[in-house]
Amino acid sequence: MIDPIALDRLLPEWRGEDTPIRQPVTADRFYWLGPAGALRLPSGPMPPLMSNHGNFVVSLANVCRWLATKAEGLGVEIYPGFAAAEVLFGANGEVVGVATGDMGIRPERRAQGQFLPAAWSCAPNTSCLRRARGNLSKS
């Protein structure tokens, strides 16, 4: 489920493009699930936050791929599959980039045939996003 308000503000022309965001929500249904089965609940007493009218049913993977192509078209470099391992700081303590971890390391910490050493990615603007195993901003 995606609320399109951010897309409307960021990319006002997105509704006229070929996007993976196609299926609007047509109805909200709420059920109480129990051992005897499901009981449909009325949507009237549900809080407004539970209403999905105006939202879209999407594949998040497809939306992310589409947004990635939009960002790359604007000059953003995206490196999928390369997790940032540490934040790189400049002389004055400012964030100047990130470094990836070594890839192709065996469990005993030895390099194997397809070893790739850590790479540094420095840029005037660096975004630190949440990663699967924690958050670099806590470092």
JSON list of C-alpha atoms in Angstrom, two decimals:
[
{"chain": "A", "resi": 1, "resn": "MET", "atom": "CA", "xyz": [0.00, 0.00, 0.00]},
{"chain": "A", "resi": 2, "resn": "ILE", "atom": "CA", "xyz": [1.35, 3.42, -0.84]},
{"chain": "A", "resi": 3, "resn": "ASP", "atom": "CA", "xyz": [-0.03, 6.87, -0.10]},
{"chain": "A", "resi": 4, "resn": "PRO", "atom": "CA", "xyz": [0.78, 8.97, -3.20]},
{"chain": "A", "resi": 5, "resn": "ILE", "atom": "CA", "xyz": [1.01, 12.33, -1.41]},
{"chain": "A", "resi": 6, "resn": "ALA", "atom": "CA", "xyz": [4.84, 12.35, -1.36]},
{"chain": "A", "resi": 7, "resn": "LEU", "atom": "CA", "xyz": [5.02, 11.37, -5.05]},
{"chain": "A", "resi": 8, "resn": "ASP", "atom": "CA", "xyz": [2.52, 14.10, -5.93]},
{"chain": "A", "resi": 9, "resn": "ARG", "atom": "CA", "xyz": [4.82, 16.66, -4.31]},
{"chain": "A", "resi": 10, "resn": "LEU", "atom": "CA", "xyz": [8.14, 15.22, -5.48]},
{"chain": "A", "resi": 11, "resn": "LEU", "atom": "CA", "xyz": [7.18, 14.16, -9.01]},
{"chain": "A", "resi": 12, "resn": "PRO", "atom": "CA", "xyz": [3.94, 15.97, -9.91]},
{"chain": "A", "resi": 13, "resn": "GLU", "atom": "CA", "xyz": [3.88, 14.43, -13.41]},
{"chain": "A", "resi": 14, "resn": "TRP", "atom": "CA", "xyz": [4.11, 10.79, -12.24]},
{"chain": "A", "resi": 15, "resn": "ARG", "atom": "CA", "xyz": [0.42, 10.00, -12.80]},
{"chain": "A", "resi": 16, "resn": "GLY", "atom": "CA", "xyz": [0.81, 10.62, -16.55]},
{"chain": "A", "resi": 17, "resn": "GLU", "atom": "CA", "xyz": [3.86, 8.34, -16.87]},
{"chain": "A", "resi": 18, "resn": "ASP", "atom": "CA", "xyz": [4.19, 4.59, -17.26]},
{"chain": "A", "resi": 19, "resn": "THR", "atom": "CA", "xyz": [4.73, 3.62, -13.61]},
{"chain": "A", "resi": 20, "resn": "PRO", "atom": "CA", "xyz": [4.32, 0.47, -11.53]},
{"chain": "A", "resi": 21, "resn": "ILE", "atom": "CA", "xyz": [1.71, 2.38, -9.50]},
{"chain": "A", "resi": 22, "resn": "ARG", "atom": "CA", "xyz": [-1.49, 1.42, -11.26]},
{"chain": "A", "resi": 23, "resn": "GLN", "atom": "CA", "xyz": [-3.99, -0.27, -8.94]},
{"chain": "A", "resi": 24, "resn": "PRO", "atom": "CA", "xyz": [-6.00, 2.10, -6.74]},
{"chain": "A", "resi": 25, "resn": "VAL", "atom": "CA", "xyz": [-7.56, 0.75, -3.56]},
{"chain": "A", "resi": 26, "resn": "THR", "atom": "CA", "xyz": [-11.21, -0.01, -4.30]},
{"chain": "A", "resi": 27, "resn": "ALA", "atom": "CA", "xyz": [-12.41, -1.11, -0.86]},
{"chain": "A", "resi": 28, "resn": "ASP", "atom": "CA", "xyz": [-11.33, -1.54, 2.75]},
{"chain": "A", "resi": 29, "resn": "ARG", "atom": "CA", "xyz": [-12.27, -4.74, 4.58]},
{"chain": "A", "resi": 30, "resn": "PHE", "atom": "CA", "xyz": [-11.40, -5.60, 8.14]},
{"chain": "A", "resi": 31, "resn": "TYR", "atom": "CA", "xyz": [-11.69, -9.05, 9.69]},
{"chain": "A", "resi": 32, "resn": "TRP", "atom": "CA", "xyz": [-11.40, -10.48, 13.19]},
{"chain": "A", "resi": 33, "resn": "LEU", "atom": "CA", "xyz": [-9.52, -13.78, 12.77]},
{"chain": "A", "resi": 34, "resn": "GLY", "atom": "CA", "xyz": [-10.10, -16.54, 15.27]},
{"chain": "A", "resi": 35, "resn": "PRO", "atom": "CA", "xyz": [-10.05, -20.33, 15.63]},
{"chain": "A", "resi": 36, "resn": "ALA", "atom": "CA", "xyz": [-13.62, -20.59, 14.30]},
{"chain": "A", "resi": 37, "resn": "GLY", "atom": "CA", "xyz": [-12.91, -18.49, 11.21]},
{"chain": "A", "resi": 38, "resn": "ALA", "atom": "CA", "xyz": [-13.12, -14.85, 10.18]},
{"chain": "A", "resi": 39, "resn": "LEU", "atom": "CA", "xyz": [-15.70, -12.24, 11.17]},
{"chain": "A", "resi": 40, "resn": "ARG", "atom": "CA", "xyz": [-15.96, -9.15, 9.00]},
{"chain": "A", "resi": 41, "resn": "LEU", "atom": "CA", "xyz": [-15.89, -5.92, 11.01]},
{"chain": "A", "resi": 42, "resn": "PRO", "atom": "CA", "xyz": [-17.67, -2.71, 9.96]},
{"chain": "A", "resi": 43, "resn": "SER", "atom": "CA", "xyz": [-15.25, -0.10, 8.63]},
{"chain": "A", "resi": 44, "resn": "GLY", "atom": "CA", "xyz": [-17.19, 2.82, 10.18]},
{"chain": "A", "resi": 45, "resn": "PRO", "atom": "CA", "xyz": [-15.66, 2.62, 13.68]},
{"chain": "A", "resi": 46, "resn": "MET", "atom": "CA", "xyz": [-12.11, 2.18, 12.32]},
{"chain": "A", "resi": 47, "resn": "PRO", "atom": "CA", "xyz": [-9.76, 5.16, 12.79]},
{"chain": "A", "resi": 48, "resn": "PRO", "atom": "CA", "xyz": [-9.21, 7.34, 9.69]},
{"chain": "A", "resi": 49, "resn": "LEU", "atom": "CA", "xyz": [-5.63, 6.07, 9.46]},
{"chain": "A", "resi": 50, "resn": "MET", "atom": "CA", "xyz": [-7.03, 2.65, 8.55]},
{"chain": "A", "resi": 51, "resn": "SER", "atom": "CA", "xyz": [-8.77, 4.05, 5.46]},
{"chain": "A", "resi": 52, "resn": "ASN", "atom": "CA", "xyz": [-6.84, 3.38, 2.27]},
{"chain": "A", "resi": 53, "resn": "HIS", "atom": "CA", "xyz": [-9.06, 5.30, -0.16]},
{"chain": "A", "resi": 54, "resn": "GLY", "atom": "CA", "xyz": [-6.82, 7.33, -2.45]},
{"chain": "A", "resi": 55, "resn": "ASN", "atom": "CA", "xyz": [-3.91, 4.94, -1.90]},
{"chain": "A", "resi": 56, "resn": "PHE", "atom": "CA", "xyz": [-2.50, 2.37, -4.31]},
{"chain": "A", "resi": 57, "resn": "VAL", "atom": "CA", "xyz": [-1.69, -1.34, -4.04]},
{"chain": "A", "resi": 58, "resn": "VAL", "atom": "CA", "xyz": [1.89, -1.73, -5.26]},
{"chain": "A", "resi": 59, "resn": "SER", "atom": "CA", "xyz": [4.90, -3.98, -5.40]},
{"chain": "A", "resi": 60, "resn": "LEU", "atom": "CA", "xyz": [7.45, -2.10, -3.31]},
{"chain": "A", "resi": 61, "resn": "ALA", "atom": "CA", "xyz": [10.30, -3.70, -5.28]},
{"chain": "A", "resi": 62, "resn": "ASN", "atom": "CA", "xyz": [8.88, -2.40, -8.57]},
{"chain": "A", "resi": 63, "resn": "VAL", "atom": "CA", "xyz": [8.29, 1.09, -7.13]},
{"chain": "A", "resi": 64, "resn": "CYS", "atom": "CA", "xyz": [11.89, 1.18, -5.81]},
{"chain": "A", "resi": 65, "resn": "ARG", "atom": "CA", "xyz": [13.26, 0.14, -9.22]},
{"chain": "A", "resi": 66, "resn": "TRP", "atom": "CA", "xyz": [11.18, 2.83, -10.93]},
{"chain": "A", "resi": 67, "resn": "LEU", "atom": "CA", "xyz": [12.28, 5.50, -8.44]},
{"chain": "A", "resi": 68, "resn": "ALA", "atom": "CA", "xyz": [15.90, 4.38, -8.86]},
{"chain": "A", "resi": 69, "resn": "THR", "atom": "CA", "xyz": [15.72, 5.01, -12.62]},
{"chain": "A", "resi": 70, "resn": "LYS", "atom": "CA", "xyz": [14.23, 8.46, -11.95]},
{"chain": "A", "resi": 71, "resn": "ALA", "atom": "CA", "xyz": [17.04, 9.28, -9.48]},
{"chain": "A", "resi": 72, "resn": "GLU", "atom": "CA", "xyz": [19.76, 7.98, -11.81]},
{"chain": "A", "resi": 73, "resn": "GLY", "atom": "CA", "xyz": [18.31, 10.14, -14.57]},
{"chain": "A", "resi": 74, "resn": "LEU", "atom": "CA", "xyz": [18.98, 13.12, -12.29]},
{"chain": "A", "resi": 75, "resn": "GLY", "atom": "CA", "xyz": [22.60, 12.05, -11.71]},
{"chain": "A", "resi": 76, "resn": "VAL", "atom": "CA", "xyz": [22.24, 10.10, -8.46]},
{"chain": "A", "resi": 77, "resn": "GLU", "atom": "CA", "xyz": [24.55, 7.09, -8.20]},
{"chain": "A", "resi": 78, "resn": "ILE", "atom": "CA", "xyz": [22.93, 4.02, -6.63]},
{"chain": "A", "resi": 79, "resn": "TYR", "atom": "CA", "xyz": [24.92, 0.92, -5.71]},
{"chain": "A", "resi": 80, "resn": "PRO", "atom": "CA", "xyz": [22.52, -1.94, -5.00]},
{"chain": "A", "resi": 81, "resn": "GLY", "atom": "CA", "xyz": [24.13, -4.99, -3.45]},
{"chain": "A", "resi": 82, "resn": "PHE", "atom": "CA", "xyz": [26.91, -2.98, -1.82]},
{"chain": "A", "resi": 83, "resn": "ALA", "atom": "CA", "xyz": [26.16, -2.30, 1.83]},
{"chain": "A", "resi": 84, "resn": "ALA", "atom": "CA", "xyz": [27.94, 0.61, 3.46]},
{"chain": "A", "resi": 85, "resn": "ALA", "atom": "CA", "xyz": [30.16, -0.63, 6.28]},
{"chain": "A", "resi": 86, "resn": "GLU", "atom": "CA", "xyz": [31.38, 2.66, 7.71]},
{"chain": "A", "resi": 87, "resn": "VAL", "atom": "CA", "xyz": [30.90, 6.40, 7.46]},
{"chain": "A", "resi": 88, "resn": "LEU", "atom": "CA", "xyz": [33.85, 8.45, 6.14]},
{"chain": "A", "resi": 89, "resn": "PHE", "atom": "CA", "xyz": [34.52, 11.76, 7.86]},
{"chain": "A", "resi": 90, "resn": "GLY", "atom": "CA", "xyz": [36.42, 14.81, 6.60]},
{"chain": "A", "resi": 91, "resn": "ALA", "atom": "CA", "xyz": [39.04, 16.89, 8.41]},
{"chain": "A", "resi": 92, "resn": "ASN", "atom": "CA", "xyz": [36.36, 18.97, 10.16]},
{"chain": "A", "resi": 93, "resn": "GLY", "atom": "CA", "xyz": [34.23, 16.01, 11.22]},
{"chain": "A", "resi": 94, "resn": "GLU", "atom": "CA", "xyz": [31.74, 16.34, 8.37]},
{"chain": "A", "resi": 95, "resn": "VAL", "atom": "CA", "xyz": [30.42, 13.26, 6.52]},
{"chain": "A", "resi": 96, "resn": "VAL", "atom": "CA", "xyz": [32.15, 12.99, 3.15]},
{"chain": "A", "resi": 97, "resn": "GLY", "atom": "CA", "xyz": [31.03, 9.53, 2.08]},
{"chain": "A", "resi": 98, "resn": "VAL", "atom": "CA", "xyz": [30.77, 5.86, 2.94]},
{"chain": "A", "resi": 99, "resn": "ALA", "atom": "CA", "xyz": [32.96, 2.80, 2.57]},
{"chain": "A", "resi": 100, "resn": "THR", "atom": "CA", "xyz": [31.72, -0.64, 1.58]},
{"chain": "A", "resi": 101, "resn": "GLY", "atom": "CA", "xyz": [32.95, -3.76, 3.33]},
{"chain": "A", "resi": 102, "resn": "ASP", "atom": "CA", "xyz": [35.31, -6.28, 1.76]},
{"chain": "A", "resi": 103, "resn": "MET", "atom": "CA", "xyz": [33.45, -8.80, -0.40]},
{"chain": "A", "resi": 104, "resn": "GLY", "atom": "CA", "xyz": [34.48, -12.37, -1.17]},
{"chain": "A", "resi": 105, "resn": "ILE", "atom": "CA", "xyz": [35.83, -13.17, 2.31]},
{"chain": "A", "resi": 106, "resn": "ARG", "atom": "CA", "xyz": [35.63, -16.69, 3.64]},
{"chain": "A", "resi": 107, "resn": "PRO", "atom": "CA", "xyz": [34.32, -17.30, 7.18]},
{"chain": "A", "resi": 108, "resn": "GLU", "atom": "CA", "xyz": [37.90, -17.64, 8.44]},
{"chain": "A", "resi": 109, "resn": "ARG", "atom": "CA", "xyz": [38.51, -14.04, 7.15]},
{"chain": "A", "resi": 110, "resn": "ARG", "atom": "CA", "xyz": [40.66, -15.13, 4.17]},
{"chain": "A", "resi": 111, "resn": "ALA", "atom": "CA", "xyz": [40.17, -13.71, 0.69]},
{"chain": "A", "resi": 112, "resn": "GLN", "atom": "CA", "xyz": [38.79, -16.13, -1.86]},
{"chain": "A", "resi": 113, "resn": "GLY", "atom": "CA", "xyz": [39.03, -16.07, -5.68]},
{"chain": "A", "resi": 114, "resn": "GLN", "atom": "CA", "xyz": [36.41, -13.36, -6.21]},
{"chain": "A", "resi": 115, "resn": "PHE", "atom": "CA", "xyz": [37.69, -10.98, -3.52]},
{"chain": "A", "resi": 116, "resn": "LEU", "atom": "CA", "xyz": [36.76, -7.28, -3.84]},
{"chain": "A", "resi": 117, "resn": "PRO", "atom": "CA", "xyz": [38.42, -4.88, -1.40]},
{"chain": "A", "resi": 118, "resn": "ALA", "atom": "CA", "xyz": [36.38, -2.18, 0.31]},
{"chain": "A", "resi": 119, "resn": "ALA", "atom": "CA", "xyz": [35.55, 0.80, -1.90]},
{"chain": "A", "resi": 120, "resn": "TRP", "atom": "CA", "xyz": [35.14, 4.40, -0.86]},
{"chain": "A", "resi": 121, "resn": "SER", "atom": "CA", "xyz": [32.31, 6.50, -2.23]},
{"chain": "A", "resi": 122, "resn": "CYS", "atom": "CA", "xyz": [32.70, 10.21, -1.56]},
{"chain": "A", "resi": 123, "resn": "ALA", "atom": "CA", "xyz": [30.24, 12.86, -2.70]},
{"chain": "A", "resi": 124, "resn": "PRO", "atom": "CA", "xyz": [29.16, 16.42, -1.88]},
{"chain": "A", "resi": 125, "resn": "ASN", "atom": "CA", "xyz": [25.85, 14.94, -0.61]},
{"chain": "A", "resi": 126, "resn": "THR", "atom": "CA", "xyz": [25.73, 11.57, 1.11]},
{"chain": "A", "resi": 127, "resn": "SER", "atom": "CA", "xyz": [22.51, 9.95, 2.35]},
{"chain": "A", "resi": 128, "resn": "CYS", "atom": "CA", "xyz": [22.80, 7.37, 5.11]},
{"chain": "A", "resi": 129, "resn": "LEU", "atom": "CA", "xyz": [19.76, 5.13, 5.01]},
{"chain": "A", "resi": 130, "resn": "ARG", "atom": "CA", "xyz": [18.74, 2.25, 7.21]},
{"chain": "A", "resi": 131, "resn": "ARG", "atom": "CA", "xyz": [20.41, -0.99, 6.28]},
{"chain": "A", "resi": 132, "resn": "ALA", "atom": "CA", "xyz": [19.46, -4.58, 7.01]},
{"chain": "A", "resi": 133, "resn": "ARG", "atom": "CA", "xyz": [21.82, -5.04, 9.94]},
{"chain": "A", "resi": 134, "resn": "GLY", "atom": "CA", "xyz": [21.54, -1.71, 11.70]},
{"chain": "A", "resi": 135, "resn": "ASN", "atom": "CA", "xyz": [22.02, 1.95, 11.11]},
{"chain": "A", "resi": 136, "resn": "LEU", "atom": "CA", "xyz": [25.31, 3.64, 10.20]},
{"chain": "A", "resi": 137, "resn": "SER", "atom": "CA", "xyz": [24.23, 6.89, 11.84]},
{"chain": "A", "resi": 138, "resn": "LYS", "atom": "CA", "xyz": [24.66, 5.14, 15.22]},
{"chain": "A", "resi": 139, "resn": "SER", "atom": "CA", "xyz": [28.38, 4.68, 14.47]}
]
